[in-house]
Short mmCIF file of C-alpha atoms in Angstrom, two decimals:
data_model
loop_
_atom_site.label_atom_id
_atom_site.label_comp_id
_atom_site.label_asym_id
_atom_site.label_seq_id
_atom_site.Cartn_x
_atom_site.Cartn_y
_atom_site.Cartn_z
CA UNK S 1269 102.02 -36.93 -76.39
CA UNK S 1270 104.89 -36.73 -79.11
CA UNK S 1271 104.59 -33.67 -81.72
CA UNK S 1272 106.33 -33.28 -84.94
CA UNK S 1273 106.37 -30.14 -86.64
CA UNK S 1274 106.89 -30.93 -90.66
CA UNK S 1275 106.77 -27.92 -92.75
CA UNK S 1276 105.03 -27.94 -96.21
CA UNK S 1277 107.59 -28.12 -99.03
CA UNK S 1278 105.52 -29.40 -101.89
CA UNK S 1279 101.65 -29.64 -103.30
CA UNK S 1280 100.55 -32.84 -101.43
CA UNK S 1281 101.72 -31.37 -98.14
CA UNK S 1282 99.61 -28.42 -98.77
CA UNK S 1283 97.09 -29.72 -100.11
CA UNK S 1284 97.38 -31.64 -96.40
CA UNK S 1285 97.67 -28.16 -95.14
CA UNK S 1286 94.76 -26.69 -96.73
CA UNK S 1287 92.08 -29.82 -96.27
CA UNK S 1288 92.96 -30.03 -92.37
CA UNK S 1289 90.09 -28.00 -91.56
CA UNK S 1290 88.05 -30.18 -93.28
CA UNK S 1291 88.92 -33.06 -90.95
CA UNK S 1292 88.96 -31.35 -87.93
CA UNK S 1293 85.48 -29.40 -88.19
CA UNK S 1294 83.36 -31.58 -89.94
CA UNK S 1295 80.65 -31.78 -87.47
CA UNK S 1296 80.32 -28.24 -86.65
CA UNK S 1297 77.24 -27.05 -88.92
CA UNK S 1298 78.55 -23.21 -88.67
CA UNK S 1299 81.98 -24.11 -90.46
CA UNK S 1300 82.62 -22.62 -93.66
CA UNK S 1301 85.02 -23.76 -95.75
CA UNK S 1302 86.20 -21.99 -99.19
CA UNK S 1303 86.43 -24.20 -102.48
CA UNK S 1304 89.60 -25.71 -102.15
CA UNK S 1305 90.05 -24.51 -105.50
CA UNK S 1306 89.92 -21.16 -104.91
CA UNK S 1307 92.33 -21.84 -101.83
CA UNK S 1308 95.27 -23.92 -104.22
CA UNK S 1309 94.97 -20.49 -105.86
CA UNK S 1310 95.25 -18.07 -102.92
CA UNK S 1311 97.92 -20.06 -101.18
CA UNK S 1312 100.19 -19.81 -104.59
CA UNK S 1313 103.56 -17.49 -104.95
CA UNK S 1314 102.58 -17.71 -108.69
CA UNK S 1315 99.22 -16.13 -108.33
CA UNK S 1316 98.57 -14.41 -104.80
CA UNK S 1317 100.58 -11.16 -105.71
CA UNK S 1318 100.61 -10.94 -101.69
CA UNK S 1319 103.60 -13.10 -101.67
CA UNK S 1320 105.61 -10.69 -103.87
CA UNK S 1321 106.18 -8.71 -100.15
CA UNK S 1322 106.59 -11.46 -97.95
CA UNK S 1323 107.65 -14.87 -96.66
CA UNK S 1324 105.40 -17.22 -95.81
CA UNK S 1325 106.26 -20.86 -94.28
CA UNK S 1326 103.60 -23.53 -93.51
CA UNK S 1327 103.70 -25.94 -90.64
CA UNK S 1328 101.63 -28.68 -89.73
CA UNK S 1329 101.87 -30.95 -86.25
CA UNK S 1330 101.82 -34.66 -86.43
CA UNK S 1331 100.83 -37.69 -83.47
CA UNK S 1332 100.72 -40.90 -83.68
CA UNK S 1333 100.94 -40.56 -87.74
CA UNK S 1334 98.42 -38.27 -87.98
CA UNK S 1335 97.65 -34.41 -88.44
CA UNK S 1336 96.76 -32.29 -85.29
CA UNK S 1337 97.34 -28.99 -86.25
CA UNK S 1338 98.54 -26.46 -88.89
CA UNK S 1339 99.97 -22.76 -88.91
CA UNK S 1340 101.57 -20.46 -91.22
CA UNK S 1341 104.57 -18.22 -90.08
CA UNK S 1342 103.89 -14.72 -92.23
CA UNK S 1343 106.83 -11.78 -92.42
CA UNK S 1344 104.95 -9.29 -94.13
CA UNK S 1345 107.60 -6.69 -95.44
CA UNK S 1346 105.27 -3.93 -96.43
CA UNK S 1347 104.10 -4.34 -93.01
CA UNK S 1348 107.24 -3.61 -91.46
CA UNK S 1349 108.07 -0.87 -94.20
CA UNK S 1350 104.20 1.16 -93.75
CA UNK S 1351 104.29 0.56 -89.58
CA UNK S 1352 107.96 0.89 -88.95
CA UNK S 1353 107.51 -2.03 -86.16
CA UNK S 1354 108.92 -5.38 -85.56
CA UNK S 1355 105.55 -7.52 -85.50
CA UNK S 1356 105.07 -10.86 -87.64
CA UNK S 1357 102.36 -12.45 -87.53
CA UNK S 1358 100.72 -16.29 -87.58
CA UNK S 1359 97.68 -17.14 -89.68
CA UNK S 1360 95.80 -20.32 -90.72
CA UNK S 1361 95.82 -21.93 -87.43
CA UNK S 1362 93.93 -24.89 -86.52
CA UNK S 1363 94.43 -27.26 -83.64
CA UNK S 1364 92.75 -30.48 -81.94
CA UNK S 1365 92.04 -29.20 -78.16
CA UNK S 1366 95.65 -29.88 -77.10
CA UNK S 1367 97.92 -27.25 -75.09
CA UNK S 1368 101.00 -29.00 -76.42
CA UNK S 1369 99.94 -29.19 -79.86
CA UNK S 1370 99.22 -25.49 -79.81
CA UNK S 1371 102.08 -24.42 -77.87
CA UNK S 1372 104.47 -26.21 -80.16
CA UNK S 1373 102.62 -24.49 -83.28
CA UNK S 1374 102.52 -21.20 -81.53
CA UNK S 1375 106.10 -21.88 -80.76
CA UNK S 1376 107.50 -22.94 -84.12
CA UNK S 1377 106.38 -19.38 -85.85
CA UNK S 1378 107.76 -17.82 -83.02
CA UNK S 1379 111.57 -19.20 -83.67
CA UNK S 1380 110.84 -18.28 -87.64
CA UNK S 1381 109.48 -14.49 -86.96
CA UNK S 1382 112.82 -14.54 -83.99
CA UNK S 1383 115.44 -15.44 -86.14
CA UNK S 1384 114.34 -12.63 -88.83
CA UNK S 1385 114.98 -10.12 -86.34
CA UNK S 1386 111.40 -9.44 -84.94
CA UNK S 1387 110.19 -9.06 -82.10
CA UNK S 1388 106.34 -9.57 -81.93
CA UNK S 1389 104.45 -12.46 -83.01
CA UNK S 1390 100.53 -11.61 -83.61
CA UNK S 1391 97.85 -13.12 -85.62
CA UNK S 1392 95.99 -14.85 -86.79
CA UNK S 1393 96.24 -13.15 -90.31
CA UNK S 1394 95.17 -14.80 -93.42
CA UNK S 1395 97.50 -13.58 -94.69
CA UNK S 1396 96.92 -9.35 -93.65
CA UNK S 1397 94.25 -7.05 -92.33
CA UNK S 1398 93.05 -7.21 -96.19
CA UNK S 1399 91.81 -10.72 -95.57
CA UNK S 1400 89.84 -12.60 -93.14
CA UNK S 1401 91.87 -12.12 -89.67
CA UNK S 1402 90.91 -12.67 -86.14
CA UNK S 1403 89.58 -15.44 -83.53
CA UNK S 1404 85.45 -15.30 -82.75
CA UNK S 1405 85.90 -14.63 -78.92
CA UNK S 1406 82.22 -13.61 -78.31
CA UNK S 1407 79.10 -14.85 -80.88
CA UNK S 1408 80.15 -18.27 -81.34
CA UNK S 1409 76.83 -19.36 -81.82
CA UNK S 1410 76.15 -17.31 -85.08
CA UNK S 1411 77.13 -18.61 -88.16
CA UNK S 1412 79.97 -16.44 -89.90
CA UNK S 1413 79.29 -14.38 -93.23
CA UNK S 1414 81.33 -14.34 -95.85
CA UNK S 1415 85.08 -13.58 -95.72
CA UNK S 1416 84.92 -13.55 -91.60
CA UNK S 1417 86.28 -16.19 -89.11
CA UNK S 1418 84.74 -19.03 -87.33
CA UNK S 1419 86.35 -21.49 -85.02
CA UNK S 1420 85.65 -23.55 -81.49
CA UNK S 1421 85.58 -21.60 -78.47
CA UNK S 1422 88.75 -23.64 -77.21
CA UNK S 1423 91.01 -21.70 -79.53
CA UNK S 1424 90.56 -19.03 -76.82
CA UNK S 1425 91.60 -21.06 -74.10
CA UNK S 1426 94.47 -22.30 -76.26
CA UNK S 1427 95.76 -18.61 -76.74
CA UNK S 1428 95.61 -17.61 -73.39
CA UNK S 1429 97.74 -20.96 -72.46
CA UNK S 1430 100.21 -20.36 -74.29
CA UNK S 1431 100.94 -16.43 -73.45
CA UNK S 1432 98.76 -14.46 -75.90
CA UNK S 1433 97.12 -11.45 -75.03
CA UNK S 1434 94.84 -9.00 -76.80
CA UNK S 1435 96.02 -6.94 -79.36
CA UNK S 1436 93.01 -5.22 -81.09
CA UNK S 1437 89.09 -6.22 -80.94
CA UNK S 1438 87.25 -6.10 -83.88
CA UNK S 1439 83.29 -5.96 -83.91
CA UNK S 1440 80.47 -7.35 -85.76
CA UNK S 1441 77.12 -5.60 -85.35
CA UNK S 1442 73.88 -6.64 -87.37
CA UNK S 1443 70.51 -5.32 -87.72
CA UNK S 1444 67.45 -5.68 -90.50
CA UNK S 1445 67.72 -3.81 -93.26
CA UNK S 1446 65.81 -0.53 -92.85
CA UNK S 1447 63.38 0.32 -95.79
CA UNK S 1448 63.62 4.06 -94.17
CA UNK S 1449 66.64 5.82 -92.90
CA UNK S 1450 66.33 7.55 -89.26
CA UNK S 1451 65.05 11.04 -89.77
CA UNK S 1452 68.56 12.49 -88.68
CA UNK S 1453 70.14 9.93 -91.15
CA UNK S 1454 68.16 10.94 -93.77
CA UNK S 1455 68.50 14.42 -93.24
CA UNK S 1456 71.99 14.93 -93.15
CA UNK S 1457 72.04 12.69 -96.50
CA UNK S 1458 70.07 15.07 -97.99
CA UNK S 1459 72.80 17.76 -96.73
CA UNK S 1460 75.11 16.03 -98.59
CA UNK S 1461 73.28 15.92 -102.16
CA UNK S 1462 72.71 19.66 -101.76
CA UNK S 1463 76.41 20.25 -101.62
CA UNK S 1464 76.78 18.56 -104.51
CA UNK S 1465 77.98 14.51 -103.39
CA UNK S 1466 76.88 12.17 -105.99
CA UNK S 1467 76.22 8.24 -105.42
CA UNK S 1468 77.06 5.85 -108.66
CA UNK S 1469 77.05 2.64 -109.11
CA UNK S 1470 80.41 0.28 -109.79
CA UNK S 1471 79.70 -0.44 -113.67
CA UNK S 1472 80.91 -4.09 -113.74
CA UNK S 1473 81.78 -3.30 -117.98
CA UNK S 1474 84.36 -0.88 -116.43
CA UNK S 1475 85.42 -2.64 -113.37
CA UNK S 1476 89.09 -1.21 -113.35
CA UNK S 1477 87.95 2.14 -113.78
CA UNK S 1478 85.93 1.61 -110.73
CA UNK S 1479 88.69 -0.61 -109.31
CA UNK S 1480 91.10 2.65 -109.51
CA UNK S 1481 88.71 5.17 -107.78
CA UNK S 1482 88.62 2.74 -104.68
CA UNK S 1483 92.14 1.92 -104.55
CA UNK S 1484 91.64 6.21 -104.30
CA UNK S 1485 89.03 6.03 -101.61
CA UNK S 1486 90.61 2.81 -99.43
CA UNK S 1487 94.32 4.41 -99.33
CA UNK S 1488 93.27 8.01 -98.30
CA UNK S 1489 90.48 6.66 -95.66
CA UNK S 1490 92.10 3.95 -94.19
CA UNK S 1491 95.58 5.45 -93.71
CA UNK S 1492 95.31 6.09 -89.72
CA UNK S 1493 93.39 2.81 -89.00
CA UNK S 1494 94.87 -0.04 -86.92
CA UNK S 1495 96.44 -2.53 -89.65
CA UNK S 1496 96.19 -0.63 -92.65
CA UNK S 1497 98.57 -1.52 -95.72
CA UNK S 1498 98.18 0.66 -98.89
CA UNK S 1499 97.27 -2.02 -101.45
CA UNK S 1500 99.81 -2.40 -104.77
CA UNK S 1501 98.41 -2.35 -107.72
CA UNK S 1502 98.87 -6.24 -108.35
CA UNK S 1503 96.59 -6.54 -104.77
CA UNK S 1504 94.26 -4.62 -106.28
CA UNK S 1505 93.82 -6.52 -109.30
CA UNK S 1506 94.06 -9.77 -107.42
CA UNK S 1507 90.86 -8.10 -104.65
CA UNK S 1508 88.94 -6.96 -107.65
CA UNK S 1509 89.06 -10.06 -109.37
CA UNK S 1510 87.91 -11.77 -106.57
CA UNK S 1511 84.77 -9.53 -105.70
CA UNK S 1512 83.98 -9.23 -108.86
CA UNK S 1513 82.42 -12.68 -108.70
CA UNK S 1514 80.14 -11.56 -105.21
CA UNK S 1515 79.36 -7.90 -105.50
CA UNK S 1516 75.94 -6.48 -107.32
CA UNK S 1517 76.29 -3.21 -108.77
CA UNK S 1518 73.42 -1.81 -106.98
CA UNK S 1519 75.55 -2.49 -103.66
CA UNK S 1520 79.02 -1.46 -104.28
CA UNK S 1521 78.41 2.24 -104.53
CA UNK S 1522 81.33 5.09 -105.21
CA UNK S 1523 80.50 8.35 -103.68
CA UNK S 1524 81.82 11.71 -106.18
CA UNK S 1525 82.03 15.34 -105.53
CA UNK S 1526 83.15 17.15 -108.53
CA UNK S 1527 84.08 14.23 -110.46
CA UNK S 1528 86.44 12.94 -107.46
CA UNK S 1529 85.72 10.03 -106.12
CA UNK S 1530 85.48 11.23 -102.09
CA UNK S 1531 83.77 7.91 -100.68
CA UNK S 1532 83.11 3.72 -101.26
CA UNK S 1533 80.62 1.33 -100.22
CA UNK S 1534 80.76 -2.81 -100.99
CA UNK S 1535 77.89 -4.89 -99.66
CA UNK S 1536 78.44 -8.27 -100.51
CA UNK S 1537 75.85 -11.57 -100.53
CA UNK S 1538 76.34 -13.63 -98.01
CA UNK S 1539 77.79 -16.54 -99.73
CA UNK S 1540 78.20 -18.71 -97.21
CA UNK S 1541 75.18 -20.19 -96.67
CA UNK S 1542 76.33 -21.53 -100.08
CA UNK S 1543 80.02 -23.03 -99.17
CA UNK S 1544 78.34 -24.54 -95.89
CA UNK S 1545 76.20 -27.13 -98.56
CA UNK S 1546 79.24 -27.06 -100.87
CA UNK S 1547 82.23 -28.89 -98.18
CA UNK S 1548 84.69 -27.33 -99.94
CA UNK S 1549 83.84 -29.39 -103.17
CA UNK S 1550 83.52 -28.29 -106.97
CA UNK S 1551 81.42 -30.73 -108.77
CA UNK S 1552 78.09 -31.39 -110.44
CA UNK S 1553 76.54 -31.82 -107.40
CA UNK S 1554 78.34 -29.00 -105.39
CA UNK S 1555 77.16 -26.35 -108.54
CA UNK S 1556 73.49 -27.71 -108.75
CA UNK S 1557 73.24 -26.86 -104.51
CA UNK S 1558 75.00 -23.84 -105.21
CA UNK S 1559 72.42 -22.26 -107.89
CA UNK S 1560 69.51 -23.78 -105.53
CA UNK S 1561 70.99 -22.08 -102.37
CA UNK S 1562 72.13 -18.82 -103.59
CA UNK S 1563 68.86 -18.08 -104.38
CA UNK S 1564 68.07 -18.48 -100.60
CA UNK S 1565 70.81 -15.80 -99.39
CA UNK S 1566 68.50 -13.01 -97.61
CA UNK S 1567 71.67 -11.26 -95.51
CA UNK S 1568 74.28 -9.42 -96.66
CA UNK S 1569 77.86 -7.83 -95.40
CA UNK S 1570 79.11 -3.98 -95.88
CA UNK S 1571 83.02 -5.41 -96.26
CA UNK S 1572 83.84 -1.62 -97.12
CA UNK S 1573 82.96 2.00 -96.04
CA UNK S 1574 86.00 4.89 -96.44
CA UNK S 1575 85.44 8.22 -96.78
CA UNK S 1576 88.06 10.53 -97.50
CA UNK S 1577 89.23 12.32 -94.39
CA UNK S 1578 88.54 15.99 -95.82
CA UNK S 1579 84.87 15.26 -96.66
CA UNK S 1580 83.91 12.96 -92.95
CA UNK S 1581 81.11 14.21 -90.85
CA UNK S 1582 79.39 15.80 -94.18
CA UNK S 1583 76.90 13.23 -94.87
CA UNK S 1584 78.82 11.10 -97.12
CA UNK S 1585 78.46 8.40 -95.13
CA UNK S 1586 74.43 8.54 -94.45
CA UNK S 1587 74.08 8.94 -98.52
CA UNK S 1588 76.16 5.51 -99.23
CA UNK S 1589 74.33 3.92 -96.47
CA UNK S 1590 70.84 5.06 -98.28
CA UNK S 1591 71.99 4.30 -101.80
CA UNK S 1592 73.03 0.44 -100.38
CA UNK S 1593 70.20 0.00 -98.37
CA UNK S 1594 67.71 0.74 -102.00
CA UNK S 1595 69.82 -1.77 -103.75
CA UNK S 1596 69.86 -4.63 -100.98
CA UNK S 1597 65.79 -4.39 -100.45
CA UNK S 1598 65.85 -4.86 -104.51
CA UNK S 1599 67.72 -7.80 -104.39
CA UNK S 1600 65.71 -9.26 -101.93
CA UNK S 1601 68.20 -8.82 -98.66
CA UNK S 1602 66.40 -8.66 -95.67
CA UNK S 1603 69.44 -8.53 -93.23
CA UNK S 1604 72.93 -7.15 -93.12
CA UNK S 1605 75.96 -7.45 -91.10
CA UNK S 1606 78.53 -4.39 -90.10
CA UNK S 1607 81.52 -6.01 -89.79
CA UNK S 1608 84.21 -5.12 -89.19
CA UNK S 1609 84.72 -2.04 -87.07
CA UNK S 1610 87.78 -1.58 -84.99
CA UNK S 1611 86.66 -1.36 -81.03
CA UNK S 1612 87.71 2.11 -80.75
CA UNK S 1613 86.27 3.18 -84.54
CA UNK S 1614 83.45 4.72 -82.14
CA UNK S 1615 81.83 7.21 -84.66
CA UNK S 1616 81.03 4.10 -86.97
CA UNK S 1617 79.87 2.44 -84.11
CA UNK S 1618 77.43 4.90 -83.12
CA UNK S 1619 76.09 5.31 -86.50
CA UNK S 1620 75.45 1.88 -86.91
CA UNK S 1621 73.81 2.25 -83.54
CA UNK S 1622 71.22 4.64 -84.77
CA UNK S 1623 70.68 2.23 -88.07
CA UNK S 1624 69.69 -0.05 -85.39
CA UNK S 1625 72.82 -1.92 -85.44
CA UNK S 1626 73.17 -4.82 -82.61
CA UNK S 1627 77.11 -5.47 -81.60
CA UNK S 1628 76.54 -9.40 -81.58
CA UNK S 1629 80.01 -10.34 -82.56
CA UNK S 1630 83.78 -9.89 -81.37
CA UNK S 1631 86.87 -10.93 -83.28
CA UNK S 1632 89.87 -10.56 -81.57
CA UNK S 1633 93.45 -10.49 -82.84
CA UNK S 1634 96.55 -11.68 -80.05
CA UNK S 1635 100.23 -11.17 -79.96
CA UNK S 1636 102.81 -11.46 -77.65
CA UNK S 1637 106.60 -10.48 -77.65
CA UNK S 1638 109.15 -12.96 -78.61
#
C-alpha cells in the first residue's frame, strides 16, 4: 500500500482536513461531529487565540487518490515555557484500520516535533488539555457528551503498533442526579455556609466579570494538575465565548468567601445528542432538529470543579455540588457525567463515589520518545 503524506497549505485542503471524519465514521451512530462551522473557526490563526503560542501543521495521508488519514503536529510554546519539558504533542488523528497509514502519520509529527528540538511526542490534543484530548480505551459503547472523545476501538491497537505507551488516564464516572445529597455531603456543606462560603450564580449580563473570577479560580486550583496551562486572557475570552452559548446560569456556579471568589462549578447540557442529528451541517433543516432535540437533552457534564488550594477539604466542594445539583433537577436533567478526573485525582474520585458516581469511562493520552 503506497502513502502520501500532503500537508494542508490552504482552505480546500482543510476543509479536506476537517470533513475527513465525516467520511470515515459515518456509520457509527455514537460519532459526534461539531458544526463544521464552528470548526473553520477553531482551526483559524486569525481567530483561535491558541495559535498566538504555537505552531501547528496539518497532515493528511493519501492511497490510491484518496484520503486515509489526518493528523496535526502541535508545538505548544507555553507548554514548554509552564512544564519546562521537551514534549509535543499530535492531535486530530483519524485513520482507516491500517498500521502503515498510522505509522506514517504517527511518524510524520514525529520528524516535525524532532527537528524543533523535542524530544517527546504525546497526544492526541485538540489542540491542549483545555480542549477535548484523549483516546476512549474503555466505554466504547457509550455515546460521548459534549466536548469529550469518541473513536473505534482499533485506534488502540493502532497506538500500541506503532510504539505508544500510556502517558496519563483520564476517567469518566456517571451517576443520576441525586435530588438529596448523602447525609455526610450535606453536612459538611452546611459546614461550609456557617463559615461564611457563599454560592452565586454566573450572571450571563456580566459574563466577563464572571469570566475574570474563574480565570481566578482555574489558575490557582489547577496549578499542580497533570497538563495544566494558565489560560491568557485572549483564551479566556475565546473559552467564554464559546460556553457562553451551552451553560445555564443555574449550573455554572462561583463559590465566594468574603467577596473572593475561592471556588467554580460549570455543568453543561449535553449537546450532543443534538450534533449526532445535525452531521456536522448548518441549515434549515439542521436548526429545526436542533430546537426539536435540545429539548430532549436529560444528561448533563460538570466540565469544571477548582477550588482554591487554601480553602480544599472545607466543604466548598459539597456546597457547589448541592447548588448544581438544584439547578440541573430545574432544568429537567436527570443524569450527569463527571468527567474528567485525572486517574490519580483520588479525593475527587471518592467523592464522586459517595454521589454515587459509576467510573464507566477511560480516556487515555500516549506518548513516546522521539
Amino acid at each position: 500500500m503506497e502513502i502520501q503524506i500532503r500537508e494542508v497549505m490552504d482552505k480546500r485542503q482543510l476543509l479536506e482536513f476537517i470533513k475527513f471524519p465525516l467520511k470515515l465514521h459515518r456509520d457509527d451512530p455514537l460519532f459526534t461531529p461539531e458544526l463544521t462551522t464552528d470548526l473553520k473557526k477553531h482551526f483559524s490563526p486569525h481567530k483561535n487565540p491558541f495559535f498566538r503560542n504555537a505552531d501547528v501543521r496539518y497532515f493528511l495521508a493519501y492511497s490510491g487518490g484518496k484520503c486515509v488519514g489526518r493528523i496535526a503536529s502541535i508545538l505548544n510554546r507555553r507548554h514548554i515555557e509552564f512544564h519546562n519539558d521537551s514534549a509535543g504533542f499530535f492531535g486530530f488523528f483519524d485513520s482507516i484500520n491500517n498500521k502503515a497509514v498510522a505509522a506514517v502519520l504517527l511518524e510524520t509529527v514525529a520528524g516535525q516535533l524532532k527537528s524543533c528540538g523535542l524530544t517527546i511526542m504525546r497526544g492526541p490534543m485538540n489542540f491542549s488539555t483545555n480542549d477535548e484530548c484523549g483516546f476512549v480505551v474503555d466505554g466504547f459503547q457509550y455515546a460521548p457528551v459534549l466536548m469529550t472523545p469518541h473513536n473505534p476501538p482499533y485506534y488502540i491497537d493502532l497506538m500500541q503498533s506503532c510504539g505508544m505507551g500510556k502517558s496519563k488516564d483520564l476517567y469518566a464516572y456517571i451517576t443520576d442526579i441525586p435530588k438529596v445529597l448523602p447525609e455526610k455531603i450535606d453536612r459538611v456543606a452546611q459546614i461550609a455556609e456557617k463559615n461564611g462560603v457563599c454560592v452565586k450564580k454566573v450572571d450571563k449580563r456580566r459574563f466577563d466579570e464572571g469570566l475574570e473570577k474563574f480565570k481566578e479560580v482555574y489558575n490557582d486550583a489547577w496549578e499542580k494538575n497533570w497538563g495544566f496551562i494558565p489560560l491568557t486572557e485572549d483564551e479566556l475570552l475565546y473559552l467564554g465565548k464559546r460556553l457562553k452559548q451551552v451553560i445555564e446560569p443555574d449550573t455554572a456556579l462561583i463559590a465566594e468567601k468574603d467577596g473572593e471568589p475561592i471556588g467554580f462549578l460549570g455543568l453543561i447540557p449535553d449537546l450532543n445528542i443534538v450534533l449526532r442529528k445535525m452531521k456536522g451541517k448548518l441549515n434549515p433543516v439542521t436548526v429545526l432538529k436542533a430546537l426539536y432535540y435540545s429539548r430532549k437533552i436529560t444528561t448533563t457534564r460538570m466540565l469544571l470543579l477548582g477550588i482554591k488550594a487554601r480553602y480544599r477539604n472545607r466543604g466548598v466542594d459539597a456546597l457547589l455540588y448541592r447548588e448544581g445539583f438544584k439547578g440541573c433537577l430545574k432544568h429537567g436533567f436527570t443524569s450527569v457525567e463527571f468527567s474528567w478526573i485525572l486517574e490519580d485525582n483520588l479525593p475527587t474520585q471518592m467523592l464522586v463515589k459517595m454521589i454515587g458516581g459509576t467510573h464507566y469511562k477511560t480516556f487515555r493520552i500516549f506518548e513516546r520518545v522521539i
